[in-house]
Tab-separated table of C-alpha atoms in Angstrom:
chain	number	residue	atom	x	y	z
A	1	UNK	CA	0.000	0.000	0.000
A	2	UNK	CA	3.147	2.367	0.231
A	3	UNK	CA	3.568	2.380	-2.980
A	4	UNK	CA	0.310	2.622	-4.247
A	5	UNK	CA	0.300	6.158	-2.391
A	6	UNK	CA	3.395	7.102	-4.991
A	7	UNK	CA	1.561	5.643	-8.010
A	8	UNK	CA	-0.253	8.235	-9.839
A	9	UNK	CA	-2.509	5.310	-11.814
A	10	UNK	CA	-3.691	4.171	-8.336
A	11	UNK	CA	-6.205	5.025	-5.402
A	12	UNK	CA	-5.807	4.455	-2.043
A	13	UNK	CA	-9.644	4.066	-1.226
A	14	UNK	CA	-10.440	4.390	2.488
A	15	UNK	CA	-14.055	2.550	1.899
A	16	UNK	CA	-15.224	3.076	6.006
A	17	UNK	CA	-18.055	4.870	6.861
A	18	UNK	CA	-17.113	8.634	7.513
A	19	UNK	CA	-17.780	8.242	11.451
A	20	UNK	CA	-14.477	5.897	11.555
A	21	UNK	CA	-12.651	8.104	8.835
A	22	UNK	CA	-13.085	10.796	11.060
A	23	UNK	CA	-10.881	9.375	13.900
A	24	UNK	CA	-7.925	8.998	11.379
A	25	UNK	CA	-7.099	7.818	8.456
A	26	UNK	CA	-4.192	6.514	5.877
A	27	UNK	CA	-2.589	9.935	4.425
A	28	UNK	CA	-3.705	11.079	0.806
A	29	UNK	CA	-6.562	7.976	0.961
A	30	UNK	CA	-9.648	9.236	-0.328
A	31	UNK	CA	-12.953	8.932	1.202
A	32	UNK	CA	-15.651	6.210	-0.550
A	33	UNK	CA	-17.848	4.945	1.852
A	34	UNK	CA	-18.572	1.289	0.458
A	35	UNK	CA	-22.485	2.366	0.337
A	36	UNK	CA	-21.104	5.188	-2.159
A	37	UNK	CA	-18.838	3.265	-4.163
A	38	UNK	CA	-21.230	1.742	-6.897
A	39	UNK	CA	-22.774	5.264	-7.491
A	40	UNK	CA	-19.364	6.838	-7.859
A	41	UNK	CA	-16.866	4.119	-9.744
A	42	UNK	CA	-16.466	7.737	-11.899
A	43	UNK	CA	-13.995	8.578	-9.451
A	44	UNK	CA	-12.007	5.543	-9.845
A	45	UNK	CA	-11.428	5.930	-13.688
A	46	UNK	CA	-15.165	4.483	-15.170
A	47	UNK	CA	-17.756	5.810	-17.312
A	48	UNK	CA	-21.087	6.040	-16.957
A	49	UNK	CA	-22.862	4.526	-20.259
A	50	UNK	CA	-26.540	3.836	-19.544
A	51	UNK	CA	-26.992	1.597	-16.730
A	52	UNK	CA	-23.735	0.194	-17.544
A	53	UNK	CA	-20.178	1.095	-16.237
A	54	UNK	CA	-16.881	1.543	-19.014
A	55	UNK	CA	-14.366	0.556	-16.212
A	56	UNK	CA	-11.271	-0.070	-19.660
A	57	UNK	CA	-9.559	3.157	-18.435
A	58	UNK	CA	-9.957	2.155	-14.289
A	59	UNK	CA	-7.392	3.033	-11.776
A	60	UNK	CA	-5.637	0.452	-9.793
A	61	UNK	CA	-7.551	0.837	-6.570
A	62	UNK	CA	-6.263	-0.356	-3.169
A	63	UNK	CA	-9.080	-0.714	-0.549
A	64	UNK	CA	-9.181	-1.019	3.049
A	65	UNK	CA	-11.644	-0.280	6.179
A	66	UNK	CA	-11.468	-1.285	9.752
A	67	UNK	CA	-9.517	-4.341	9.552
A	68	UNK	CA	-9.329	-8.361	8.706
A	69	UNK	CA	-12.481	-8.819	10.270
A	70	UNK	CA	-14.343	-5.774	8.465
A	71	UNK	CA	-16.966	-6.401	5.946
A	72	UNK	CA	-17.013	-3.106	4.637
A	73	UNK	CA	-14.660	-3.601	1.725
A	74	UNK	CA	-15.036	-7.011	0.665
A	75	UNK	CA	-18.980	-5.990	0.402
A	76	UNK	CA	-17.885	-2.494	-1.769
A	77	UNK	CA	-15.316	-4.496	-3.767
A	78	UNK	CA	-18.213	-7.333	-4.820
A	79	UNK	CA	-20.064	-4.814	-5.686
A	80	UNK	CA	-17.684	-2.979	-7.733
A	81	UNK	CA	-16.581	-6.351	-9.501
A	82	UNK	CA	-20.604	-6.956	-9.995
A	83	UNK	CA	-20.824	-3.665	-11.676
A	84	UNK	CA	-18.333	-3.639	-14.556
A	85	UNK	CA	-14.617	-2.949	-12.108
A	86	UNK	CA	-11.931	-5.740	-13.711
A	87	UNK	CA	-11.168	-7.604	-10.422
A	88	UNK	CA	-7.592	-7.462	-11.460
A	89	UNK	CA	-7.281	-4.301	-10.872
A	90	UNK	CA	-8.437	-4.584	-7.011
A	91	UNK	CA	-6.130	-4.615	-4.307
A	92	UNK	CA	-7.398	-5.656	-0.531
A	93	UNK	CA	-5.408	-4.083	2.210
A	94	UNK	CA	-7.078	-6.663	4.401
A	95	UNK	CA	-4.963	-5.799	7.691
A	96	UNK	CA	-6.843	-1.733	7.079
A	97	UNK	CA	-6.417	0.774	9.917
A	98	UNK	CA	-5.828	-1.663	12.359
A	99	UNK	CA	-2.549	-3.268	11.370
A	100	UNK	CA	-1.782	0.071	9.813
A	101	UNK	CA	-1.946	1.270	13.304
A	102	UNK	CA	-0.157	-1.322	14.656
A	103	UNK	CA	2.370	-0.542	13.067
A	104	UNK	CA	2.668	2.753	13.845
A	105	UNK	CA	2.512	4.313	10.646
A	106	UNK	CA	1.400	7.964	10.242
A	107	UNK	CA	-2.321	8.504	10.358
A	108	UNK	CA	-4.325	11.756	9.962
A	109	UNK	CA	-7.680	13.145	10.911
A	110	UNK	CA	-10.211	13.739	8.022
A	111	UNK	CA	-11.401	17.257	8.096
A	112	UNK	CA	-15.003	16.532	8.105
A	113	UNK	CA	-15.838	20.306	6.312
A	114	UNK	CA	-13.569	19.354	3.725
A	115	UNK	CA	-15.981	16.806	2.271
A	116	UNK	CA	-19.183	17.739	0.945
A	117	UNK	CA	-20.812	13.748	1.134
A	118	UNK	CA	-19.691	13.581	5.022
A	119	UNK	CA	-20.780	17.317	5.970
A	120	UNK	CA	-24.057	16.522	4.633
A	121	UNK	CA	-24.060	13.343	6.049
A	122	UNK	CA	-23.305	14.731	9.351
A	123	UNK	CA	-25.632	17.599	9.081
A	124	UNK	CA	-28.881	15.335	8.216
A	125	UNK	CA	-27.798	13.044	11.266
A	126	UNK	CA	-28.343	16.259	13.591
A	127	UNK	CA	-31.655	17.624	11.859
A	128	UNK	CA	-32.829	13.701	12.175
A	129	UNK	CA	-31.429	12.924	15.559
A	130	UNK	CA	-33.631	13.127	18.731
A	131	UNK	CA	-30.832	13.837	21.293
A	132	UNK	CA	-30.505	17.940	21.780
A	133	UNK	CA	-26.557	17.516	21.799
A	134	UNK	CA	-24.884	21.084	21.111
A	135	UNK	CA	-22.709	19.524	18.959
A	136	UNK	CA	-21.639	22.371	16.260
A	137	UNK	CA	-21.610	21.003	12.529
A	138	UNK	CA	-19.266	22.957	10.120
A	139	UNK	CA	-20.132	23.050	6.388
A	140	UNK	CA	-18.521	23.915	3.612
A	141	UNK	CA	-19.928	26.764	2.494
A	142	UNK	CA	-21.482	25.831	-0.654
A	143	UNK	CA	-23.645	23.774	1.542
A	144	UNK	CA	-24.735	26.743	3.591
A	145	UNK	CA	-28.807	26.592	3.562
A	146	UNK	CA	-29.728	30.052	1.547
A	147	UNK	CA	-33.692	29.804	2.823
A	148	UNK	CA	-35.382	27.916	5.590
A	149	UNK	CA	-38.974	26.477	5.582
A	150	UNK	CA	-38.953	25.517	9.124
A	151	UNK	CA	-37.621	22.083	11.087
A	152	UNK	CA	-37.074	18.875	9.243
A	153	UNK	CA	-40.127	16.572	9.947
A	154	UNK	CA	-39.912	13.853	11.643
């Protein structure tokens, strides 16, 4: 996986949900949660023709989440595979933040307002969520809301 993060025809591919990417992550990964990746296999080199994915110019993508006993990528890799991705170009980093970790290598936090999928993820969790926590939610402002029409329903 070091060397994929030198190799400009590869993705690292942190595939966790964005509450665990949060708490730190594999430097210059990017963020797909595996519920996102069949919707957005654009980002790792496909096309879009019809219903049906052009994956002949893919990226080599190396994917990891949690760890060995993590579902998350094996499920998003299936998927990808079911959807057009060449398997061959597919690379498990089955040991994922956990080994990585363990190992002691450099992790960093994912600035949350930085990504437009996991601010608006966050910020629908609060409007949804029945707990009045005072958490404070920054967005990015081009998803600042320009006009309100009262509380999300319930």
């Amino acid at each position: 996986i070091l060397h994929a993060l030198n190799d400009k025809d590869a993705l690292v591919v942190d595939m966790r949900v964005i509450d665990d990417r949060i708490k730190g992550t594999i430097p210059n990964s990017i963020s797909m949660p595996y519920t996102e990746v069949a919707m957005r296999m654009n980002e790792l080199g496909c096309a879009k023709h019809g219903a049906k994915w052009d994956c002949s110019k893919a990226k080599k993508v190396y994917a990891f989440c949690n760890g060995p006993v993590c579902p998350q990528s094996p499920i998003a890799m299936n998927a990808m595979i079911r959807d057009g991705f060449p398997a061959d170009k597919i690379y498990y980093y089955r040991g994922g933040m956990l080994d990585w970790e363990a190992l002691g290598l450099t992790t960093v936090r994912q600035d949350v307002a930085g990504q437009g999928h996991a601010a608006a993820e966050l910020l629908l969790r609060a409007l949804l969520d029945d707990d009045e926590s005072n958490e404070t939610i920054v967005l990015p402002t081009e998803l600042v809301v320009r006009e309100s029409t009262g509380p999300a329903p319930r």
